[in-house]
Amino acid sequence: MSDVTDENVPPDDQPMDEAPQAEAERLPQLPALAHEHAPKHIVALPIHQRPVFPSMMLPMVVPQGPLADAVRFAIEHHQGWVGFFLTRESGEPQGPLGVADLYEVGAVGRITRHQEGEDGALQMLAQVVARFHRKAVISDQPALLVSGEVLKAEADPDNPELRAYAIAIVTALKDLVPHNPVFADEIRAVLGNYNTFDGPGRLADLAASLTTAKREDIQEILETVPLIPRMERVLSLLSRESEITQLKGRIRHQIEEKISEQQRKFFLTEQLKLIKEELGLESDEKSLELKRLGEAFAEKRAGMSEEAVQTTEEELRKLSLLDPHSPEYGVSRNRLEWLTDLPWGIRSDDNLDLSALRSGLDRDHYGLEEVKERIVEFCGVRRLKQDHGGGIICLIGPPGTGKTSIGISIAKQLGRKFFRFSVGGMRDEAEIKGHRRTYIGALPGKLAQALRRCGTMNPVVLLDEIDKLGRSHQGDPASALLEVLDPEQNKDFLDHYLDLRLDLSQILFVCTANDLGGIPEALRDRMEVIRLAGYVEQEKLQIARSYLVPKQRAAHGLSQAQVRVLDSGLKVLVRNYAREAGVRHAEQCLARIMRKVATAIASRDEGTKKDAAPVRISKDSIADYLGKPPLSDDELLAKPLPGVVTGLAWTAMGGATLEIEAIAIPVSEASRSGFQLSGQLGEVMKESAGLARSYLRAHAERLGLAADWFDSHLLHLHVPAGATPKDGPSAGITMACAMCSLALGKSVKARLGMTGELTLSGRVFPIGGVREKIVAARRSGLKTVIFPRANARDYEELPSHLVSGVKVHFVEHLDEVLQLALDIARRAGS
């Protein structure tokens, strides 16, 4: 059973609550009975805040549940008579309450009005009429029904002792009025209506209910029936209440005196400041701070915008009026420091010597011709326009291809300051636009921080991993970057902390990403995208020889006289240990080699100081340092077989060749034909296989295939390696060629590879990764490669050293593929 409370708290926190008096007046009323007619059997309701006394009117709200059902039971079966009993524990009950959890003496009252409320709650108005002593439990279902008797105290109105006690109570209440503003109105009401009270007993009860005594002390008053002992206890409570209120008054007076003393000191301190200023004596900390900020503002004023000048002047005036101990003082001072620290009107001079710029970029990075050409064009335009403006470039490429390092190289060669911050995983747009100054620890956004850190308005800002921006309830950083990376808007970029416009149009933004699809379309449209293809073997060898080996040798305290990495060893390392698109893993492998060499040399020098021959890392010794190669050259079948065709694929490690295999199992009448795929194929690749089979079945007669061959065989297609997931449409013509080769019982030409997306009508659509697939073809020894005709332009852009030794055919239809691979002549109607 829950309990009833007469405290004014929300119904969700307390099982029963006081209802507004206005609503109580609108509740339907039951016919009233004299309290002398209170029955001996009543429904017990628990309360846990404070006990109630006779003559009280209690408006309450009972939430839906067992307690509301008990009240309805009392209204229907006991004419609304209920008993209010204080719980022995003051806290919220953890479970159902029993009769042992209630005090034996409570108050009996009658529900005079009630009304059903929302969500099953019950609004009621109860009148408490007398004390009630509970003696026995009659039943506990559907409500706690108890029996007992009404407790009454006989009073002699002519008893002078009672009158004296009553006067003492009234006097004590008068003393409480000036010190207890909480109950002042209630106390005045009691004193004003004293002559209307029906005896000193009610006066004592009302006086006890107006104190802030403990619930147990109030319960003791309720349990005291004889008038004189009851009034003695009430006087004791009023005496303690008076002492507490007087103590509160003294404490409040002391606090007011302290505040007055602080105000007096403040005025005296201000007067002392003015006297020191008049006499030219030392300035206080605030004056020094204002002087420093004013001088910084004077230095930057010429380069500031009109808005920045007005904002700074206003903030200086505001700071001069604030007390240094005020929280607003620190906020205003921090804002002024940021305003005066920004490099208003300061720009670094660009190095616009195009030949020197190109030489420097070539010195820092091997390859990446498109990126270098774009930077040279950027500087060429700036040289003609004599402009220090910026631009927005996005470098898209696999990990380890040098996107971040080329941003650093651009800043170095242009002579600009450089600032980098990674936006990968960023979820709060305040990191871009700044926090509101109302928050503790607020700061401007990263762009304002970049300008302050660099000290110029035209640095190179690298936004790393822009394809990995997050989104949360705190905002969408990608949307915040729309303003930053828009040349038409970023000249008036609004930082929330500074609350004024910043010109970001002179910043050269260099964004990096691994996947263009991870960048929102609206943001992608604002950037000039430059793709960085993965490095081929020859480029990796050159980068390792010219950059990585010297870097790692110096990082491990080695010299060229101590360790030499031969070209044969580098070739094995690149081919068998680091076949990814970038060079990061190759550098890790070189670092591992250098660590082992350094350890060996250090151990050797402990025993002897004699010079030794340099350690030579060759193709035969590299396995001693790196272990067994995790990768090997793709091996082609020595003799082609029907149903086996070499396909070309793109992976995160670069290009690769796949031997797509197909077998056919004859079926009997008891079994059924079908189509089975294996090799962890994705949904797109499965659709391509089904599409290729459908095309061959539809054109079987024209291609020279048996009309019922697909119906009489269970066709199984497998794409190795089986443990690696694969997906994409570029293996469409390869799978079609494998099934056609198997159906004809004829092998494809030796050392032939192919790639292309197949449509249901037999057309061949373009694919991606032409560069990587050519590299894979050369590495595997393929002599002939079939590409979609739409990829001819991509092929023509490849360097000559990359395509030499491989003959490429461009096709538009599957019939051309079958003619090149299986010598199936195109027939009429094809």
mmCIF file of C-alpha atoms in Angstrom, residues 695-696 698-707 740 743-744 746 813-820 822-830:
data_model
loop_
_atom_site.group_PDB
_atom_site.id
_atom_site.type_symbol
_atom_site.label_atom_id
_atom_site.label_comp_id
_atom_site.label_asym_id
_atom_site.label_seq_id
_atom_site.Cartn_x
_atom_site.Cartn_y
_atom_site.Cartn_z
ATOM 1 C CA TYR A 695 22.364 -13.572 -71.339
ATOM 2 C CA LEU A 696 24.102 -16.804 -72.369
ATOM 3 C CA ALA A 698 18.968 -16.259 -74.104
ATOM 4 C CA HIS A 699 21.585 -16.253 -76.896
ATOM 5 C CA ALA A 700 22.736 -19.902 -76.667
ATOM 6 C CA GLU A 701 21.870 -20.850 -80.242
ATOM 7 C CA ARG A 702 23.507 -17.762 -81.718
ATOM 8 C CA LEU A 703 26.685 -18.385 -79.712
ATOM 9 C CA GLY A 704 26.886 -22.022 -80.744
ATOM 10 C CA LEU A 705 25.842 -23.459 -77.372
ATOM 11 C CA ALA A 706 23.551 -26.440 -76.876
ATOM 12 C CA ALA A 707 20.026 -25.197 -76.351
ATOM 13 C CA CYS A 740 30.617 -19.813 -72.162
ATOM 14 C CA ALA A 743 29.640 -24.783 -72.148
ATOM 15 C CA LEU A 744 31.730 -24.986 -75.326
ATOM 16 C CA LYS A 746 36.972 -24.678 -75.074
ATOM 17 C CA HIS A 813 29.754 -5.738 -76.457
ATOM 18 C CA LEU A 814 30.147 -9.213 -74.970
ATOM 19 C CA ASP A 815 30.298 -10.706 -78.471
ATOM 20 C CA GLU A 816 33.601 -8.887 -79.011
ATOM 21 C CA VAL A 817 34.916 -10.362 -75.752
ATOM 22 C CA LEU A 818 33.962 -13.906 -76.784
ATOM 23 C CA GLN A 819 35.504 -13.382 -80.204
ATOM 24 C CA LEU A 820 38.825 -12.248 -78.677
ATOM 25 C CA LEU A 822 37.294 -17.944 -77.614
ATOM 26 C CA ASP A 823 37.409 -17.116 -81.353
ATOM 27 C CA ILE A 824 33.605 -17.142 -81.533
ATOM 28 C CA ALA A 825 32.831 -15.270 -84.706
ATOM 29 C CA ARG A 826 30.021 -12.733 -84.527
ATOM 30 C CA ARG A 827 27.035 -14.063 -86.436
ATOM 31 C CA ALA A 828 24.282 -12.328 -88.270
ATOM 32 C CA GLY A 829 21.805 -10.608 -86.028
ATOM 33 C CA SER A 830 24.293 -10.100 -83.229
#
